[in-house]
Coordinates of C-alpha atoms in Angstrom, one line a residue:
X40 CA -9.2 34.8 -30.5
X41 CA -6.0 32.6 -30.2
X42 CA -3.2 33.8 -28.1
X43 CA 0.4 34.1 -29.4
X44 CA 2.3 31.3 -27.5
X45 CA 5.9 30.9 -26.7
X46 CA 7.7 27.7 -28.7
X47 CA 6.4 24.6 -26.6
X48 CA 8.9 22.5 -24.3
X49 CA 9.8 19.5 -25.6
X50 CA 9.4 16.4 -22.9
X51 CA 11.1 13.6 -22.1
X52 CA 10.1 9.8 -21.4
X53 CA 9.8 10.5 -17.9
X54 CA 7.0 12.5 -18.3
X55 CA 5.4 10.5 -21.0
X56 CA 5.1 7.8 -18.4
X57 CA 4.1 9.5 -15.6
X58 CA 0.9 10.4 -18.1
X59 CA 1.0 6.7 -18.7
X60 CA 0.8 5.7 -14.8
X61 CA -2.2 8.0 -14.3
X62 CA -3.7 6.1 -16.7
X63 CA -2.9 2.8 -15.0
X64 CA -4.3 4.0 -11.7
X65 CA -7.3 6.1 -13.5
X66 CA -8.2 3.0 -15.3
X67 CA -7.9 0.8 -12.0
X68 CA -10.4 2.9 -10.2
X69 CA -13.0 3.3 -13.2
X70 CA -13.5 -0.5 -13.1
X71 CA -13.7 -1.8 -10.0
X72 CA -17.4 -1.7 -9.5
X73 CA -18.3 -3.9 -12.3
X74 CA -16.7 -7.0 -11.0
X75 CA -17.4 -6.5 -7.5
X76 CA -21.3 -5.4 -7.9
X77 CA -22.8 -8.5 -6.4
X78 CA -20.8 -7.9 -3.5
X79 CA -21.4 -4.8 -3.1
X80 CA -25.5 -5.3 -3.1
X81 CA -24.5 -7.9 -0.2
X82 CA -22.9 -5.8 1.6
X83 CA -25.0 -2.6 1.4
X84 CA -28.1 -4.5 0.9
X85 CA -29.0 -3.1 -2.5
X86 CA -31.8 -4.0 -4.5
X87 CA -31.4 -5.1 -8.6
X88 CA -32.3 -1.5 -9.9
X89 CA -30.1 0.6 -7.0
X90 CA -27.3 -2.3 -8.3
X91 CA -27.5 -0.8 -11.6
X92 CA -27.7 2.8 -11.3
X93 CA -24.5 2.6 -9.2
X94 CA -22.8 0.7 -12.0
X95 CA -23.9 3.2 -14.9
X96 CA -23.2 6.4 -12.9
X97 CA -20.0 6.5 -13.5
X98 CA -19.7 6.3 -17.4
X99 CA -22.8 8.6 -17.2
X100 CA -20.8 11.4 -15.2
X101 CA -18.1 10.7 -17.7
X102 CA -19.2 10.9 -20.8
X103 CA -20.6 14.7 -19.1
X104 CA -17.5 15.4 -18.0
X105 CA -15.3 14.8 -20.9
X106 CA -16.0 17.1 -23.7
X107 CA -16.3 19.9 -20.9
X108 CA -13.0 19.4 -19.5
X109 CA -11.4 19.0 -23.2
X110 CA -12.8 22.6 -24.0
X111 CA -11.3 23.9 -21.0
X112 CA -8.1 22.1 -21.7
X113 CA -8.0 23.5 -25.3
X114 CA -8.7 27.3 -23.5
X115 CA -7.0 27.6 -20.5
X116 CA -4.0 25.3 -20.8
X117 CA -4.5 20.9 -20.7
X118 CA -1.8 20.8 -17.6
X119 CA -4.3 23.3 -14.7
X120 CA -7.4 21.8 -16.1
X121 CA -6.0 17.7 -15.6
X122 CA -4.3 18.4 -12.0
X123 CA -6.9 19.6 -10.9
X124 CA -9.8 17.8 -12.2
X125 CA -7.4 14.4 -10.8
X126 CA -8.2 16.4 -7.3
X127 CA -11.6 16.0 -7.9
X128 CA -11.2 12.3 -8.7
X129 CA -8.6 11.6 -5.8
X130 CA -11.9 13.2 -3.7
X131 CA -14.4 10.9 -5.4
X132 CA -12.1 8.0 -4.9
X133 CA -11.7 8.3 -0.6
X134 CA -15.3 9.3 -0.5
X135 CA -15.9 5.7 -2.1
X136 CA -13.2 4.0 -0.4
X137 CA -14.9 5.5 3.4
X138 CA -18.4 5.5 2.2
X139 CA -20.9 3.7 4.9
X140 CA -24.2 3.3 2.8
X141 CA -25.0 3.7 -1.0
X142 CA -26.1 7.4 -1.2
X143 CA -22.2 8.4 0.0
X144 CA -21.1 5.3 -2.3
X145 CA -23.0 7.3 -5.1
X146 CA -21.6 10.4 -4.3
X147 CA -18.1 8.7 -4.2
X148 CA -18.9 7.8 -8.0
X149 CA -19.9 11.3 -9.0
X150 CA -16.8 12.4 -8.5
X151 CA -14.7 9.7 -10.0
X152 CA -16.7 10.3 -13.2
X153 CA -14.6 13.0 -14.1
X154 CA -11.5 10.8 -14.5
X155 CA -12.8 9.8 -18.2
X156 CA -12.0 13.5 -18.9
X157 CA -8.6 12.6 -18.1
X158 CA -7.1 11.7 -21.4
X159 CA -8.2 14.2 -23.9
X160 CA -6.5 16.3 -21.3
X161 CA -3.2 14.0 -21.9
X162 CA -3.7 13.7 -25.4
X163 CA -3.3 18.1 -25.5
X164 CA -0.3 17.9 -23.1
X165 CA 1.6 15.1 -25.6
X166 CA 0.5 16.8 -28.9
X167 CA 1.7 20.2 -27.6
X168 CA 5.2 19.0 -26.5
X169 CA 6.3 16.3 -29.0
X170 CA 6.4 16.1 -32.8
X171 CA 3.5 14.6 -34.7
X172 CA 4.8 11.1 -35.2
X173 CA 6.2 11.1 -31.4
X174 CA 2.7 12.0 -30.5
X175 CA 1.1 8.9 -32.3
X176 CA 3.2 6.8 -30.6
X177 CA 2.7 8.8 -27.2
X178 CA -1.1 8.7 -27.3
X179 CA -1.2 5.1 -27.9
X180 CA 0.8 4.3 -25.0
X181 CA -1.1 6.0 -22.9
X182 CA -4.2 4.4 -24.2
X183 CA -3.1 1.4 -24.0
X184 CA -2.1 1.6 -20.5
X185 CA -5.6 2.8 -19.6
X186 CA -7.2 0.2 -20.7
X187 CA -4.3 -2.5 -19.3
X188 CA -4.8 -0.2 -16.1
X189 CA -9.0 -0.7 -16.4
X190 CA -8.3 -4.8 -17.2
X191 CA -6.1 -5.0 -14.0
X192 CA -8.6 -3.7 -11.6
X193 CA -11.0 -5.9 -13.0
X194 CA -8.9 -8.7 -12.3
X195 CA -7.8 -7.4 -8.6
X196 CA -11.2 -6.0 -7.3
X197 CA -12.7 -9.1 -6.3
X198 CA -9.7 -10.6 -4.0
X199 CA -8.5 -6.9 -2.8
X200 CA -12.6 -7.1 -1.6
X201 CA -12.9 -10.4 -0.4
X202 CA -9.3 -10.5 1.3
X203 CA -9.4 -7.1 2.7
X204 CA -12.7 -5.1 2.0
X205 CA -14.5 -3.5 -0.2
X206 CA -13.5 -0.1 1.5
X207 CA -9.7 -1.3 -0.1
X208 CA -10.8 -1.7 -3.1
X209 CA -10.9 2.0 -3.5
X210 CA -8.5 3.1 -1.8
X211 CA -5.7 1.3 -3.2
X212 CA -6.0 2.5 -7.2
X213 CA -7.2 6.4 -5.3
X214 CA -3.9 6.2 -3.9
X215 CA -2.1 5.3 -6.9
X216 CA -3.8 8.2 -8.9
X217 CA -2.9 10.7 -6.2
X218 CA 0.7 9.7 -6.7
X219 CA 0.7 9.9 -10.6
X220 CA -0.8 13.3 -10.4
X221 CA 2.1 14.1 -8.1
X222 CA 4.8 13.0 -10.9
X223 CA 2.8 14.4 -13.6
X224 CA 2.3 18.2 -12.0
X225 CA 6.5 17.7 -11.0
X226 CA 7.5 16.6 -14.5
X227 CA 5.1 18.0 -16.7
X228 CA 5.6 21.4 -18.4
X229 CA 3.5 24.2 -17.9
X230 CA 1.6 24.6 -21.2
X231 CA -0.5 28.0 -22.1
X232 CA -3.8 28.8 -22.7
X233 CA -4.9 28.8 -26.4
X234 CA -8.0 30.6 -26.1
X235 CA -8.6 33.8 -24.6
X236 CA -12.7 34.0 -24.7
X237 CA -14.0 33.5 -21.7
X238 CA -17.8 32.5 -22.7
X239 CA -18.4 29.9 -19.9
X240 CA -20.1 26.2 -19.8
X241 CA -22.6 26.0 -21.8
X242 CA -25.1 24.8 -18.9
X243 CA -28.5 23.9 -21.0
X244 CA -26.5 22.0 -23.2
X245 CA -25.3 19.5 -20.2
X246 CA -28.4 19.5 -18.1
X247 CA -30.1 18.6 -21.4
X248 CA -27.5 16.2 -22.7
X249 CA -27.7 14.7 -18.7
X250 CA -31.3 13.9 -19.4
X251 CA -30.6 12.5 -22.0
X252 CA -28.1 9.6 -20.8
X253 CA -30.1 9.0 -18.2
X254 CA -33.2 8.2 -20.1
X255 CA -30.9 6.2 -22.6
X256 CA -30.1 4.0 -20.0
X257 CA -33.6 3.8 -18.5
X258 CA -34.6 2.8 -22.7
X259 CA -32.1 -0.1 -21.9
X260 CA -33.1 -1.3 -19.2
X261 CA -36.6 -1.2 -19.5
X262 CA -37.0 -2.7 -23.3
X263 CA -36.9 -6.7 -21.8
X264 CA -40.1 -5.8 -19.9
X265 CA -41.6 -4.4 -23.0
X266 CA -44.5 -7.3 -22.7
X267 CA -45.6 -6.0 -19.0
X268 CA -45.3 -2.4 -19.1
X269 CA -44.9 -1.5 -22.9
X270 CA -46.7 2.0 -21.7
X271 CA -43.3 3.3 -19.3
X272 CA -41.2 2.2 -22.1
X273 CA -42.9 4.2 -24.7
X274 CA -43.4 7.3 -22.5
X275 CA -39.5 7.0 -22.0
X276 CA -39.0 7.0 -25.6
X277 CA -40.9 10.2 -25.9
X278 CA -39.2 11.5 -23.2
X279 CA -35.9 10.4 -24.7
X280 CA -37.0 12.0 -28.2
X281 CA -37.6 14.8 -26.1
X282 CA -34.3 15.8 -25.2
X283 CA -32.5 14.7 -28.0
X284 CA -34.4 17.1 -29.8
X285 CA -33.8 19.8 -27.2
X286 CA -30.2 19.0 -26.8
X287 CA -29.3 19.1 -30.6
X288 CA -31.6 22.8 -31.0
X289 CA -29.3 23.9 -27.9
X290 CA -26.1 23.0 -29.1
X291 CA -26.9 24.5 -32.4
X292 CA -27.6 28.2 -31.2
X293 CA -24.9 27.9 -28.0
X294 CA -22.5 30.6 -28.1
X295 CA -19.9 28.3 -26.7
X296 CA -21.5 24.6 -27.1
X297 CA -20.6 21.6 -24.7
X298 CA -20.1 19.9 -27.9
X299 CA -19.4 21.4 -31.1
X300 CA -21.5 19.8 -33.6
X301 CA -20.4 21.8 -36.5
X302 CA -17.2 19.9 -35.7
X303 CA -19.2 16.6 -35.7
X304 CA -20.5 17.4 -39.1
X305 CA -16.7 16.8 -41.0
X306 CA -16.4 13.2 -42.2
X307 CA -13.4 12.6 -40.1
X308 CA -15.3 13.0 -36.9
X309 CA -18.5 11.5 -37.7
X310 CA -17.0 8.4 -39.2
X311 CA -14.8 8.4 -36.2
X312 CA -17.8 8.7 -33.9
X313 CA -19.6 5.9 -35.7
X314 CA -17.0 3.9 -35.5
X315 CA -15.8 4.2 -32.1
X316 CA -19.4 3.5 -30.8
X317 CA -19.8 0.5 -33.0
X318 CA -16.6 -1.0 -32.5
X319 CA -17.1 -0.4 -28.8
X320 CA -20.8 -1.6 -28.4
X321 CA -19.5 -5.2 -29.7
X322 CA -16.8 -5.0 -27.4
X323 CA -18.9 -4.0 -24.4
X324 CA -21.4 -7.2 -25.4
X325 CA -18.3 -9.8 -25.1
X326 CA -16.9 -8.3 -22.3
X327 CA -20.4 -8.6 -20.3
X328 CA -21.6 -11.8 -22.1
X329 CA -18.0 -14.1 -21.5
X330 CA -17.7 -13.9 -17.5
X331 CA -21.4 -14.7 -17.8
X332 CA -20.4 -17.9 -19.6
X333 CA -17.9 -18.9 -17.4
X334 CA -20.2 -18.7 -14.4
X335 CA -22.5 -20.9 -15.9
X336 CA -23.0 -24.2 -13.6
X337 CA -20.8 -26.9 -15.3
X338 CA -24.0 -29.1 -15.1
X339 CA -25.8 -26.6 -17.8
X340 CA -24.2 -25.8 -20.8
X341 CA -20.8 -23.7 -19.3
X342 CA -18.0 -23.8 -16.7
X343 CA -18.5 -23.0 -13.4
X344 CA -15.9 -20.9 -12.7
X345 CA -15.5 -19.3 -9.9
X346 CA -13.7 -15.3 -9.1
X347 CA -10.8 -16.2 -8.8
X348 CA -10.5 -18.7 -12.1
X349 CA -12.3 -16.1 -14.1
X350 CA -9.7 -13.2 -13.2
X351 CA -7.4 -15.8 -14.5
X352 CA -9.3 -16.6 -17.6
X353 CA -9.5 -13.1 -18.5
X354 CA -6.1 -12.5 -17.8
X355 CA -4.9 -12.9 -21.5
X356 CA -7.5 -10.4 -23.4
X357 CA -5.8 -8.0 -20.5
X358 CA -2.9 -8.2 -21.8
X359 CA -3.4 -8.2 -25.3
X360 CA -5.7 -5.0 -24.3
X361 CA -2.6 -3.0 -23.1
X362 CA -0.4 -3.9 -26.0
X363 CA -2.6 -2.9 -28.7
X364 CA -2.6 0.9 -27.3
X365 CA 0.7 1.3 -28.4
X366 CA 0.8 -0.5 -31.5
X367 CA -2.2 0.4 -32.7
X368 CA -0.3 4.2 -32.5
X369 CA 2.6 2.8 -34.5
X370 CA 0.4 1.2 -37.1
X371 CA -0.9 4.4 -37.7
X372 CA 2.1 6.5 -37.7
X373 CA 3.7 3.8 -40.5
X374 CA 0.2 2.7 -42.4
X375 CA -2.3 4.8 -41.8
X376 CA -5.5 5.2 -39.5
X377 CA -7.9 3.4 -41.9
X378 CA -5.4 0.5 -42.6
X379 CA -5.6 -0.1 -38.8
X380 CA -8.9 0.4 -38.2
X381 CA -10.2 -2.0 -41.2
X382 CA -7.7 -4.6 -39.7
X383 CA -9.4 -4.4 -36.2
X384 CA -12.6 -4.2 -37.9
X385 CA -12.4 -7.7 -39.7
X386 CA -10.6 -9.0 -36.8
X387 CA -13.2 -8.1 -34.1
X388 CA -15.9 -9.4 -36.4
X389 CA -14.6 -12.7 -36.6
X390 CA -13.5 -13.5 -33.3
X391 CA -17.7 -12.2 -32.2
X392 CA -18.7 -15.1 -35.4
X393 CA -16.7 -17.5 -34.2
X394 CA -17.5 -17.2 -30.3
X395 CA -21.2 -17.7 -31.3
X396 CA -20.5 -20.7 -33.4
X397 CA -17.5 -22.2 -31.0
X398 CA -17.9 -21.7 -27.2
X399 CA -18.4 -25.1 -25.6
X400 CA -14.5 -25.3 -24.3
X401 CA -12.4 -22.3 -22.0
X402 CA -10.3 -21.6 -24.7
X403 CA -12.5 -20.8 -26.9
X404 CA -13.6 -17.7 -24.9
X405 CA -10.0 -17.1 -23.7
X406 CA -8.7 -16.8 -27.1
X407 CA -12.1 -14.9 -28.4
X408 CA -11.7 -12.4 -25.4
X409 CA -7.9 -12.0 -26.6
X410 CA -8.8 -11.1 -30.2
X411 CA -11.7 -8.8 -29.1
X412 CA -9.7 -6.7 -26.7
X413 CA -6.9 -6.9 -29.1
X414 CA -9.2 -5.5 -32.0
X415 CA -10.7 -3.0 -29.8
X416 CA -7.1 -1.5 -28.9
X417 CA -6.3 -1.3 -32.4
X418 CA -9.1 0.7 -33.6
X419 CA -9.9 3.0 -30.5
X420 CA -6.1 4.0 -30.6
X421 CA -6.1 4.6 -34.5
X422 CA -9.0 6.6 -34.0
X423 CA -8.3 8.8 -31.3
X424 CA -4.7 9.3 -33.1
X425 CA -5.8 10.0 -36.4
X426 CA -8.8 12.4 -35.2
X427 CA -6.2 14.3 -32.6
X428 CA -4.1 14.6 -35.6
X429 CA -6.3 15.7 -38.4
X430 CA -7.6 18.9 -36.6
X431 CA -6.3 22.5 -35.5
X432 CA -3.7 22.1 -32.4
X433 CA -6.4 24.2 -30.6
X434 CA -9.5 22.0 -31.1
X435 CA -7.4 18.8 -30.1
X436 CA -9.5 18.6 -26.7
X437 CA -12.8 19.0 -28.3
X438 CA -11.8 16.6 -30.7
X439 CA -10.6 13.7 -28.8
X440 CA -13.3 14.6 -26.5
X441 CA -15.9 13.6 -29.1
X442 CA -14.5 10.6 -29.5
X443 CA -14.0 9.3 -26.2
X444 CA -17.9 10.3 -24.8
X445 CA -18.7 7.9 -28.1
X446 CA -16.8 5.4 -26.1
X447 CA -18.5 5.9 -23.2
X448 CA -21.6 5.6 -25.1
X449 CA -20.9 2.5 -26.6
X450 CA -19.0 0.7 -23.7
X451 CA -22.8 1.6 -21.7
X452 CA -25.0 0.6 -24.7
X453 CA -23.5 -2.7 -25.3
X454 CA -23.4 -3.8 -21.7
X455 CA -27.0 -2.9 -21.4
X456 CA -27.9 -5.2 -24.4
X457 CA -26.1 -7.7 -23.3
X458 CA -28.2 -7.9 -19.7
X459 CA -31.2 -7.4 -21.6
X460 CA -30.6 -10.6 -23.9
X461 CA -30.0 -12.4 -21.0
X462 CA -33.0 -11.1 -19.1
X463 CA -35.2 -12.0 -21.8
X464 CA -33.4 -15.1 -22.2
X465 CA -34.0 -16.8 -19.1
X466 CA -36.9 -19.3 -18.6
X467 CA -39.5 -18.1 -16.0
X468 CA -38.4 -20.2 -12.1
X469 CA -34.8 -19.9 -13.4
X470 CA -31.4 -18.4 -13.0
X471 CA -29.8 -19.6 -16.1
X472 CA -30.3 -18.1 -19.4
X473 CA -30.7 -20.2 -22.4
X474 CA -27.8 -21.0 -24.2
X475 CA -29.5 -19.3 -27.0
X476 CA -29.0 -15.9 -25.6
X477 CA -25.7 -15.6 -26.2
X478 CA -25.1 -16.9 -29.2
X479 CA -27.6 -14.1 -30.3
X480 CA -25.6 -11.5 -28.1
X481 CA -22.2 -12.8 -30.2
X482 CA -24.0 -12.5 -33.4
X483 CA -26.0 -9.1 -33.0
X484 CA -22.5 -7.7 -31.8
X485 CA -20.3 -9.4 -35.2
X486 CA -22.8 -8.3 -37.3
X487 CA -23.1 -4.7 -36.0
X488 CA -19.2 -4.8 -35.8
X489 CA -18.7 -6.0 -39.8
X490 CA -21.2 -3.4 -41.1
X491 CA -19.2 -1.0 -39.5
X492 CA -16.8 -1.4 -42.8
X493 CA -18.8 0.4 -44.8
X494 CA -18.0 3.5 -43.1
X495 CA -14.3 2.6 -42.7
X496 CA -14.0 2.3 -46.5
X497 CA -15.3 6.0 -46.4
X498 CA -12.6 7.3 -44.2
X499 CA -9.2 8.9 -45.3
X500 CA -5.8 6.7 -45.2
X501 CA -4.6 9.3 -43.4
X502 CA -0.8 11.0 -42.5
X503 CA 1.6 8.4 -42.5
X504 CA 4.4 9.4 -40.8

């Protein structure tokens, strides 16, 4: 049952970019782990495995998180639901910033995880107060500036951490969200609930859907030790089978589902979907696989760079990263989703090719890191535009939601085959993979990325504005 609303108020710039600055400081915070892990396994003297399940715990609670707080943005109003789910973030982020030992840090992480529900929670409040074209534009900017926001804290984490501490490293992007969630409850309108049922979260569905990540990741990171324990890997494939199974039969008969997969089941979602994970499993790959090269001892077959020169390195793809938010929304306003999302396609492809034929100098990777972050921008933007666009105002949430867990997915997939190739890459008494390993990490992820076309070609131009 849909309530009869009021005419929406139309807002400004002001608040536009106070959406966009929680996405800076959201971003900040969701990446500093990665670039700071080995430091962090110093410091709280952490073994390999506890190593990675602090740096997967995150996206895991995320992708949980996001299409939960996208329903209850669609039903009870996106501006209540994203306040106070930043409280719950600004939480997570001083537990981590004053956390004394792992199991806190953990906790600390938790918590953060619900920041990924953040923008589907933007993307209502922008669709509900601007026009349809404004709201392109809108939603690219602010998903551009997450990911510019998510680049910058993986350029800052490591000298915040080894010129202050690693206790700063948190605190500093925790305080920046508290004071964007400050700007955004002042100048933000108060938008009304859509829904008036009242039918609850759909609690099988996301302990089922928990197990499922979870064993995903396990899949992952067991498969390079298939050789010396190829029972635990098949019994986690069972297991895995298990609660898909259960999961999908769950959703299916779920008064109120966690995820709607009747909604999945339109074209313009799953070939979103598909995308989205595709597009982001090739970009997770580079973005794991070209610091890795760097750090290669200059006496091997890489560069030997250091923190500090890699930040710098990188510093280019970050850039291009935050730019193509916002024109990625403006291609799609003036040409169409698929036009954009073909482009980024081909583009992405390409610069993967190229990077496994051509990686023997530093431009080579700065320039292939550029294109990929570039391409990435593009087609996440077009997506997430032209699926918040091409359903009911009320479903825009659930949507967008979709969507972004895909991300999630494929950002966690990709990083996880790209330590595996590397794991199984490296000679037996050694710490430095063979060359070999990433050139077949580049051309897995460019020839995943290309066949991705065929489902572009499948989707709808869609509205240009």
């Amino acid at each position: 049952m849909t309530a009869t609303l009021a005419p929406p108020v139309r807002i400004g710039k002001a608040a536009v970019w106070a959406l966009g600055l929680l996405a800076v400081a959201t971003g900040a915070l969701e990446s500093v782990v990665t670039p700071t892990l080995p430091l962090l396994q110093r410091e709280l003297d952490m073994s390999p495995a506890e190593g990675a399940l602090l740096s997967i715990v995150l996206l895991i609670t995320g992708a949980l998180i996001t299409p939960v707080a996208g329903k209850l943005g669609d039903r009870y109003g996106g501006k209540r639901v994203l306040i106070r789910l930043m409280a719950v973030v600004s939480a997570g982020g001083l537990v981590s910033s004053l956390a004394p030992n792992l199991p806190v840090l953990l906790f600390g992480q938790v918590l953060q995880g619900a920041m990924v529900g953040a923008l589907p929670l933007s993307f209502i409040l922008v669709r509900e107060h601007l026009p349809a074209g404004e709201s392109k534009v809108a939603i690219g900017v602010v998903s551009g500036l997450f990911v510019g926001g998510g680049m910058a804290g993986t350029l800052a984490a490591g000298p915040v951490a080894e010129g202050l501490s690693r206790h700063w490293m948190f605190a500093l992007p925790t305080i920046a969200v508290i004071g964007a969630t400050v700007l955004v409850n002042r100048l933000m309108p108060l938008d009304p609930p859509r829904r008036s049922d009242d039918t609850g979260v759909d609690r099988p569905g996301l302990v089922l859907l928990s197990g499922t990540l979870v064993t995903l990741m396990l899949v992952l990171a067991t498969a390079p030790d298939i050789a010396s324990q190829p029972l635990v890997l098949g019994a986690l494939i069972v297991v895995l089978a298990a609660f898909v199974t259960g999961w999908v039969a769950v959703e299916r008969r779920a008064v109120s589902p966690m995820v709607d997969l009747r909604m999945l089941a339109r074209p313009a979602m799953w070939q979103s979907c598909v995308l989205t994970f595709v597009i982001c499993l090739g970009t997770s790959v580079a973005v794991y696989l070209i610091p890795q090269l760097f750090a290669v001892s200059a006496d091997a077959y890489g560069f030997g760079a250091g923190a500090t020169e890699i930040g710098f390195f990188l510093l280019p793809g970050a850039v291009a990263a935050s730019l193509a938010g916002p024109l990625g929304g403006i291609g799609a306003r003036r040409f169409g989703s698929r036009a954009v999302v073909t482009t980024g396609v081909v583009l992405m492809a390409a610069a993967l090719i190229a990077l496994a034929a051509a990686h023997t100098e530093i431009w080579h990777l700065v320039i292939g890191k550029l294109l990929i972050g570039l391409a990435n921008g593009l087609c996440v933007t077009a997506l997430v535009t032209g699926t918040a666009t091409s359903v009911d105002r009320n479903d825009t949430g659930i949507a967008t939601s979709l969507v972004l867990v895909t991300r999630v997915l494929g950002y966690a997939v990709g990083a996880q085959i790209g330590g595996a190739l590397l794991t199984a890459g490296t000679p037996s008494g050694s710490d430095v993979p063979a060359e070999s390993a990433f050139v077949t990490g580049f051309v897995i992820a460019g020839a995943v990325t290309a066949l991705s076309l065929l489902v572009a070609r499948t989707m709808s131009k869609g509205v240009k504005e």
